[in-house]
Tab-separated table of C-alpha atoms in Angstrom:
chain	number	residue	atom	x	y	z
Z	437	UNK	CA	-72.702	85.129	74.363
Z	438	UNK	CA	-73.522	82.622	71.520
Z	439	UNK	CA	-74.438	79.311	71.950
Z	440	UNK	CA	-72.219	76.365	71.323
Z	441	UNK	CA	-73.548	74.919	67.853
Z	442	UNK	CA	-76.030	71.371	68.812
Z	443	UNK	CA	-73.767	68.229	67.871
Z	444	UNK	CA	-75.738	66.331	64.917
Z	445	UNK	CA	-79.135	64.111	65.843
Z	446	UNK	CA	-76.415	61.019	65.569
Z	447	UNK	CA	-74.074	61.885	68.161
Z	448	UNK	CA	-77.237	63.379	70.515
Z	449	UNK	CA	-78.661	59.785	70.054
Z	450	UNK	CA	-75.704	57.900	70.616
Z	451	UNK	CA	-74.455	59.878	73.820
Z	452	UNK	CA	-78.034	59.474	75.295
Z	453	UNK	CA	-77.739	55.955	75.035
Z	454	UNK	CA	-75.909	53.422	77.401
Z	455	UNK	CA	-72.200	52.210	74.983
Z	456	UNK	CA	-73.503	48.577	73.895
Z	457	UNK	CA	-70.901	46.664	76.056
Z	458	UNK	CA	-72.822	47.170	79.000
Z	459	UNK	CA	-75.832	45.552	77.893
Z	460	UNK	CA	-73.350	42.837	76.855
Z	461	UNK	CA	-71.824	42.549	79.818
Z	462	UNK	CA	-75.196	41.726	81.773
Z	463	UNK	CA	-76.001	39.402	79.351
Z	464	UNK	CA	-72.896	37.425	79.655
Z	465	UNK	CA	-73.127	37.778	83.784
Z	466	UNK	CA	-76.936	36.553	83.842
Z	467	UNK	CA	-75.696	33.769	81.034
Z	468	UNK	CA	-72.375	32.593	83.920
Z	469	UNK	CA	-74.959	32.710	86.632
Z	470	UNK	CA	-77.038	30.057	84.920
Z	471	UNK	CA	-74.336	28.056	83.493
Z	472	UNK	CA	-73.432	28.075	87.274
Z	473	UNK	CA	-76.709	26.853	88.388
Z	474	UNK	CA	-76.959	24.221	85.745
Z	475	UNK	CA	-73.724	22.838	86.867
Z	476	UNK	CA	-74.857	22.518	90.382
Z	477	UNK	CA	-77.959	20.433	89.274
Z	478	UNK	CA	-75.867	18.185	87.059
Z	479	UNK	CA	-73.442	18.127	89.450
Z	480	UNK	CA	-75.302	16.549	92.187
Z	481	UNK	CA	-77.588	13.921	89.944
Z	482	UNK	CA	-74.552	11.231	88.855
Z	483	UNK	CA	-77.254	10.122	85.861
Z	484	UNK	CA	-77.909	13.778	84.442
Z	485	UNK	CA	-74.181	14.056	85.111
Z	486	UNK	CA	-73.336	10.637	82.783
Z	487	UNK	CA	-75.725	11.722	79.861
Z	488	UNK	CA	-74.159	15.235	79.778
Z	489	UNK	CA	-70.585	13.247	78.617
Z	490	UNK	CA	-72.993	11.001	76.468
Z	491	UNK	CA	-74.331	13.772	74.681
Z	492	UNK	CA	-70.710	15.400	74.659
Z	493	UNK	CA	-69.075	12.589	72.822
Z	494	UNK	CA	-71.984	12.914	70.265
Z	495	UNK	CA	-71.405	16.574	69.524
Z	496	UNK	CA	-67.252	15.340	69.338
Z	497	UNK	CA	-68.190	12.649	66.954
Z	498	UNK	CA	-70.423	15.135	64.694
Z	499	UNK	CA	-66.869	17.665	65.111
Z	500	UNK	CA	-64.843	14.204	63.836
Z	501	UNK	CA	-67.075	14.117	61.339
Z	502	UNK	CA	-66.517	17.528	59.477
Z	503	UNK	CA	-62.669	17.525	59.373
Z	504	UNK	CA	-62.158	15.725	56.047
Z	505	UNK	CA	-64.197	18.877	54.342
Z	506	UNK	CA	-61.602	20.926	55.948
Z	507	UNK	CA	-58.767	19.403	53.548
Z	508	UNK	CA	-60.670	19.996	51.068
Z	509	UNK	CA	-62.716	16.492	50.660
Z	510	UNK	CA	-66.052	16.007	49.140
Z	511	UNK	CA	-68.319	12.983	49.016
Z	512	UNK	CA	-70.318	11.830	45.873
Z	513	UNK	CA	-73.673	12.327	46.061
Z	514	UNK	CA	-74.329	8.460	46.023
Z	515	UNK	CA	-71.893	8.432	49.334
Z	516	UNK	CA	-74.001	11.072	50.780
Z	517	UNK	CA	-77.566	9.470	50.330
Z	518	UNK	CA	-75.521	6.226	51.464
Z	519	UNK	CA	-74.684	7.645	54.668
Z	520	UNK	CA	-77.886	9.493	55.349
Z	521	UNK	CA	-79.412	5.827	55.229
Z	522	UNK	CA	-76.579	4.480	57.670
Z	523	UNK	CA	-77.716	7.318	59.937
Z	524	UNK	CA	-81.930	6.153	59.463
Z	525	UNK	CA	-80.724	2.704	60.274
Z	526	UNK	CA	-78.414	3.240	63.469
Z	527	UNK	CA	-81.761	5.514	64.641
Z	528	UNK	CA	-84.366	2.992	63.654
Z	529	UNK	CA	-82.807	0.202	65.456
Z	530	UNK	CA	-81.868	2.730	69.008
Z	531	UNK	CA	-85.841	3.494	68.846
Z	532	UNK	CA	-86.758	-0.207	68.634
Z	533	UNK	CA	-83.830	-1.666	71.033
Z	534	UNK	CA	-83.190	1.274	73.375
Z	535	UNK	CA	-86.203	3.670	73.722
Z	536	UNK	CA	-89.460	1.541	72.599
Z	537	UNK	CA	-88.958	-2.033	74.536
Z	538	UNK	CA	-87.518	-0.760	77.689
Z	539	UNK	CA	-90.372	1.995	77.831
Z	540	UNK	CA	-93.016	-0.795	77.590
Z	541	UNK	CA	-90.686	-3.110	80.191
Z	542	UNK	CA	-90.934	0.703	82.437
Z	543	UNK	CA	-94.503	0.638	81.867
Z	544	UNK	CA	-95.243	-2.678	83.059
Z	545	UNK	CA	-92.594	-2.511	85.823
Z	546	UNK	CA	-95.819	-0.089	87.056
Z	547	UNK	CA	-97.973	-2.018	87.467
Z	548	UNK	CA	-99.721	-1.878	83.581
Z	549	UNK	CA	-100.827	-4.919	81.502
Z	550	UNK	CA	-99.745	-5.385	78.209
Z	551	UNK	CA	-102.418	-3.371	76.546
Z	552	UNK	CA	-101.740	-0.167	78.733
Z	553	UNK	CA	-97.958	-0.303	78.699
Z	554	UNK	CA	-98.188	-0.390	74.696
Z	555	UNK	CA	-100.748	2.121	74.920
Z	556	UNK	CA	-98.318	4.569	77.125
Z	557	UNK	CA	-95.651	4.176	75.088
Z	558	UNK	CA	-97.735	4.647	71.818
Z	559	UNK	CA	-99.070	7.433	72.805
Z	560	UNK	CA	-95.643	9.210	73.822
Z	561	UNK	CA	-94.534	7.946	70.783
Z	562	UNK	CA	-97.155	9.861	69.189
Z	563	UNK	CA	-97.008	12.590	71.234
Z	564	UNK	CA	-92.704	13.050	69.901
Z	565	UNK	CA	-93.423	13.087	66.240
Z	566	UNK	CA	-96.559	15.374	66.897
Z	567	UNK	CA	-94.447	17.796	68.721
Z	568	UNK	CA	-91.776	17.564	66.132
Z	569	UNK	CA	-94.243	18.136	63.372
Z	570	UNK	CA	-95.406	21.334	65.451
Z	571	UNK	CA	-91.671	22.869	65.590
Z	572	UNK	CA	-90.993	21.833	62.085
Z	573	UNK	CA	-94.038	23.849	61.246
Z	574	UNK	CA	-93.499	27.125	63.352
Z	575	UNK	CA	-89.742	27.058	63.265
Z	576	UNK	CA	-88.308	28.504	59.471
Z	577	UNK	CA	-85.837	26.074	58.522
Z	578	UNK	CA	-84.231	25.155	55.209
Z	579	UNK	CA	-83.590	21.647	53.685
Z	580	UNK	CA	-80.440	20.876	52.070
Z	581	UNK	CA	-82.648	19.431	48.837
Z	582	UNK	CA	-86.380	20.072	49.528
Z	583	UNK	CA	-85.888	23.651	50.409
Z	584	UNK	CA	-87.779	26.519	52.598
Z	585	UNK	CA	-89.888	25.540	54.996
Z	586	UNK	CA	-91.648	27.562	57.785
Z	587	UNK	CA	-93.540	31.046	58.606
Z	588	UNK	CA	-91.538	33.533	57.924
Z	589	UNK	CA	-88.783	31.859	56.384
Z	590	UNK	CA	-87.944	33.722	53.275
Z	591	UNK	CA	-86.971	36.486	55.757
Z	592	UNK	CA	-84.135	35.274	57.296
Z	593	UNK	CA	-80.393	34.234	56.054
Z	594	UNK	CA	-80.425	30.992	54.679
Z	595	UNK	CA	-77.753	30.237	57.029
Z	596	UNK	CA	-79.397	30.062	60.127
Z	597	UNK	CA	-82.154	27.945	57.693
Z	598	UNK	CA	-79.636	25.733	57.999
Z	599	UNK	CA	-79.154	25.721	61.346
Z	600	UNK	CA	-82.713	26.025	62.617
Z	601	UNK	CA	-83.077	22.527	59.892
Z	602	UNK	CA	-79.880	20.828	61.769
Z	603	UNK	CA	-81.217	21.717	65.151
Z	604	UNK	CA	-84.682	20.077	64.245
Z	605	UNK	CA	-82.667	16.825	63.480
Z	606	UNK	CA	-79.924	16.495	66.227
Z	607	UNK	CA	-82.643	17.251	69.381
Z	608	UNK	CA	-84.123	13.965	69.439
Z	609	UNK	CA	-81.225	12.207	69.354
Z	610	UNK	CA	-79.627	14.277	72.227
Z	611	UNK	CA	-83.098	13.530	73.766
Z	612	UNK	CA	-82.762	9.910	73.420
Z	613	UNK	CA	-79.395	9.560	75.193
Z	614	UNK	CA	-80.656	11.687	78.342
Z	615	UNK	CA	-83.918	9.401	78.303
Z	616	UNK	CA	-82.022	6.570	77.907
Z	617	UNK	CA	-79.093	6.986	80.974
Z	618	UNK	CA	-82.189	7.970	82.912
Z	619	UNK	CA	-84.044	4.808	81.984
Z	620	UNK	CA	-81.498	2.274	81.038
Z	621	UNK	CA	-78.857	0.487	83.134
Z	622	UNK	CA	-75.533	1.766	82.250
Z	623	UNK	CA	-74.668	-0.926	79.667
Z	624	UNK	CA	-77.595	-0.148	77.521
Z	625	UNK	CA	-77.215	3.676	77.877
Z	626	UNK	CA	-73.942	3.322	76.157
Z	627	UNK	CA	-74.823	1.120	73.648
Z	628	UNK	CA	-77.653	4.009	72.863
Z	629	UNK	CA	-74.842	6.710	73.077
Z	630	UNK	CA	-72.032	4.826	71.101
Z	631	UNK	CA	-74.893	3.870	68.278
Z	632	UNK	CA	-75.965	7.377	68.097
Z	633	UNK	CA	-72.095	9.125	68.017
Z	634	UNK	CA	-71.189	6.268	65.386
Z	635	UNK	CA	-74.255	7.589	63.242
Z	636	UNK	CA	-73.295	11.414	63.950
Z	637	UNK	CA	-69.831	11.075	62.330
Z	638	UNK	CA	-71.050	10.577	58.946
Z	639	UNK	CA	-73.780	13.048	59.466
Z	640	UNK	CA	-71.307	16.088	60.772
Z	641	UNK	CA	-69.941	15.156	57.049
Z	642	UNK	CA	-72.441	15.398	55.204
Z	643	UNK	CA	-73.780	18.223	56.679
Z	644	UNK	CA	-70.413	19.917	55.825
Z	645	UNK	CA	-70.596	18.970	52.527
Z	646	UNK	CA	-74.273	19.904	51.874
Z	647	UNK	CA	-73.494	23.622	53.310
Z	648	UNK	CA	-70.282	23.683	50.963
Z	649	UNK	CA	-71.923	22.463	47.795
Z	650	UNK	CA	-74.967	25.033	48.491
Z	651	UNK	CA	-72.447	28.214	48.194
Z	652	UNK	CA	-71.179	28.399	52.046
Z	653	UNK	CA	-67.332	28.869	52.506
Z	654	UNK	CA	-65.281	26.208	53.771
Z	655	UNK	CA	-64.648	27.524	57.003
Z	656	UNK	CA	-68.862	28.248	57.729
Z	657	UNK	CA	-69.184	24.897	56.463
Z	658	UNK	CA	-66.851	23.756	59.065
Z	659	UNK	CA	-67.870	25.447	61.721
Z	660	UNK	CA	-71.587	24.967	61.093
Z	661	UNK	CA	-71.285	21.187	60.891
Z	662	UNK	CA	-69.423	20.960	64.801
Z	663	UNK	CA	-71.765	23.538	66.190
Z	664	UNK	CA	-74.593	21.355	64.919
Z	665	UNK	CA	-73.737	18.637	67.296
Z	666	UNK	CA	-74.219	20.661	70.294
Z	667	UNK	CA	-77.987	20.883	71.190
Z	668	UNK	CA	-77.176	17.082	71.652
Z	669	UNK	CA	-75.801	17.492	75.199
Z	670	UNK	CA	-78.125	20.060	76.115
Z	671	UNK	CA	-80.842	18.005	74.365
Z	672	UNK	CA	-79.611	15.161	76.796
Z	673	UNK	CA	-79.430	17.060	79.711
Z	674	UNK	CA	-83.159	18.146	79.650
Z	675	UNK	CA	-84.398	14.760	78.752
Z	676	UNK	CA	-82.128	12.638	81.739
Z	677	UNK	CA	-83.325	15.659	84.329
Z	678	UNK	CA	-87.101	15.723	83.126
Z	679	UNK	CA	-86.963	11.855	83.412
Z	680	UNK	CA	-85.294	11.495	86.738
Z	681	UNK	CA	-87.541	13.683	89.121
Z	682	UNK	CA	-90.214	11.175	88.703
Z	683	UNK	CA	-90.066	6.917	88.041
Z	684	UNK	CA	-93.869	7.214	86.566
Z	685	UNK	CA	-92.608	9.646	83.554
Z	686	UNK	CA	-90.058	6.846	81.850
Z	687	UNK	CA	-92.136	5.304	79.735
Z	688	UNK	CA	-93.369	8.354	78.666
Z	689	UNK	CA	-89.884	10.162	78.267
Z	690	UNK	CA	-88.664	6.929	76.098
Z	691	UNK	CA	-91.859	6.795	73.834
Z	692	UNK	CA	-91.350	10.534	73.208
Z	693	UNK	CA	-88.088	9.904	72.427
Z	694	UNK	CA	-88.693	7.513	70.308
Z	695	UNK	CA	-91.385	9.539	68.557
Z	696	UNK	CA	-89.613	12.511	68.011
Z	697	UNK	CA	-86.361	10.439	66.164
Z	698	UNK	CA	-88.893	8.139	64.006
Z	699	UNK	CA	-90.113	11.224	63.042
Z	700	UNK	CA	-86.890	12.691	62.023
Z	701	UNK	CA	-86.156	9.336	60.265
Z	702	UNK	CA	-89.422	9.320	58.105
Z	703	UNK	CA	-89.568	12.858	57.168
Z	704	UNK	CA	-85.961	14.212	56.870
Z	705	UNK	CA	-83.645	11.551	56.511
Z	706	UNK	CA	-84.927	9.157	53.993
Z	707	UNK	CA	-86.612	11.602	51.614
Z	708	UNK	CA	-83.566	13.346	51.906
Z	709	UNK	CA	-81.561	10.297	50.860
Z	710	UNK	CA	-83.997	8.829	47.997
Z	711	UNK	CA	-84.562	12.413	46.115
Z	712	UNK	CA	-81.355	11.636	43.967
Z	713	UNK	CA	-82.022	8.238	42.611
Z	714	UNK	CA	-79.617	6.551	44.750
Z	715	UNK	CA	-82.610	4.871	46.583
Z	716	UNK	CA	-80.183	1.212	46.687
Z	717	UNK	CA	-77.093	2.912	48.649
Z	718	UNK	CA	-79.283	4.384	50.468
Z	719	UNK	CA	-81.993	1.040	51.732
Z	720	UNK	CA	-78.025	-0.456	51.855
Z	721	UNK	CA	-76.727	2.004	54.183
Z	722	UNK	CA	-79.786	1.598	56.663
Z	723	UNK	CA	-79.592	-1.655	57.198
Z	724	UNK	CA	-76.085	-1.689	57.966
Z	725	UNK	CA	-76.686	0.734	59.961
Z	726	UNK	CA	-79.300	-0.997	61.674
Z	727	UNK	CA	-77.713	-4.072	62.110
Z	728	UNK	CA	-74.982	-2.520	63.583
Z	729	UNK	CA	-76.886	-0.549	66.142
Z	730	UNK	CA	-78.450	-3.460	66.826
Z	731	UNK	CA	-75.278	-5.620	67.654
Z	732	UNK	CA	-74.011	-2.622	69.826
Z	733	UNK	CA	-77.349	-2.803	72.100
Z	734	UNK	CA	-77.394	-6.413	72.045
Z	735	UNK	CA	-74.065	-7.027	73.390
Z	736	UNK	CA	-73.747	-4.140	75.700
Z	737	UNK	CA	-77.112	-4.193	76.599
């Protein structure tokens, strides 16, 4: 009796192996069970709890930000090196006013002179921007103006270039707010979170508009410039829950803070806004911005 004829390699392959929904069913079933767990710590900690909705209205505010592209606006490249300075301004002044002196007032609330509080805080300011350098260095990533950066990079899309590039800038600042409801009274935290969602509606623009004028459709422009916001409430998360197990970290978590968004300032932002000759708008739009900020932590704080 003959043999039934072998179905091709293909089909031998593909009926050996499991149908891909179940390995995407696990993942999604491990992913609930963590989101799960999460909740429970965040749940249970009211100040991990407040900078999660800090770092939510954030990534809302960068959302805000990226509807005008969506009926079809775009910004002059003056406006956009004008609000990349607002942005370096509104960050300048949270470092000073809500990271920098109350890590120092931590520091000596321990115990520390003058000399080792500033020397704490310098060094986890140091410590922020060092870090930062390192993931700016091993991460591929993609500038809107200066271009590839990072091992590897030519290899992927430029798309997630992007992305990698956005998450590198929005981090600290999600960070910063989890530092600061952990180290701040409530007043000042908010001053910290309002200063930084104020900055992130411009920036969810402009990010918009830099993916659409480098060749991305509309709608991946859109939808890349809200999902850029989100690492901020995770960002804030870690930083408020890292901070809160322990009184003696603060000072640290603030400097770092602070380290990591200076560094973000000095080496994305303002090259990024003086690389088109608009170097005016730009020094204009930081320090409104950080006069602004500075009002906001002032009065609230």
């Amino acid at each position: 009796m003959a043999s039934e004829p072998l179905p091709p390699p293909e089909r031998r392959v593909a009926a050996s192996n499991p149908r891909p929904w179940i390995g995407a069913a696990i993942v999604l079933a491990g992913a609930l069970v963590l989101a799960a767990q999460a909740w429970q710590f965040i749940v249970v900690r009211p100040v991990v709890l407040d900078a999660l909705l800090g770092g939510s209205v954030a990534a809302l505010a960068t959302a805000l930000g990226t509807l005008p592209v969506v009926f079809s606006q775009r910004l002059s490249e003056r406006a956009q090196d004008t609000l990349f300075g607002f942005g370096a301004g509104v960050m300048l002044a949270a470092c000073a006013f809500s990271l920098v002196i109350p890590g120092i007032a931590a520091a000596q609330a321990q115990g520390l002179g003058k000399w080792g509080s500033g020397g704490v805080v310098g060094g986890a300011l140091l410590l922020g921007a060092a870090t930062l350098l390192l993931m700016e260095r091993v991460l591929p990533h993609e500038h809107f103006i200066k271009g590839v950066e990072g091992q590897s990079a030519r290899t992927l899309r430029r798309t997630w270039l992007f992305v990698f590039a956005i998450t590198l800038h929005n981090l600290p600042e999600g960070l910063a707010i989890g530092v600061g409801y952990a180290g701040n009274d409530g007043l000042r935290a908010s001053a910290l979170a309002t200063g930084i969602s104020i900055q992130d509606v411009p920036e969810g623009l402009v990010v918009a508009v830099a993916l659409l004028a480098a060749g991305y459709r509309r709608s991946l422009a859109v939808g890349l410039g809200m999902a850029s916001g989100l690492v901020e409430p995770v960002g804030a998360v870690v930083g408020a829950g890292i901070i809160s197990y322990s009184a003696v970290l603060l000072p640290w978590g603030l400097g770092f803070a602070a380290g990591a968004m200076l560094f973000v300032i000095s080496h994305e932002i303002i090259p990024e806004s003086h690389r088109k000759g608009h170097e005016a708008w730009a020094t204009g739009g930081l320090m409104l911005g950080f006069v602004i900020m500075m009002l906001l932590d002032t009065a609230l704080g």
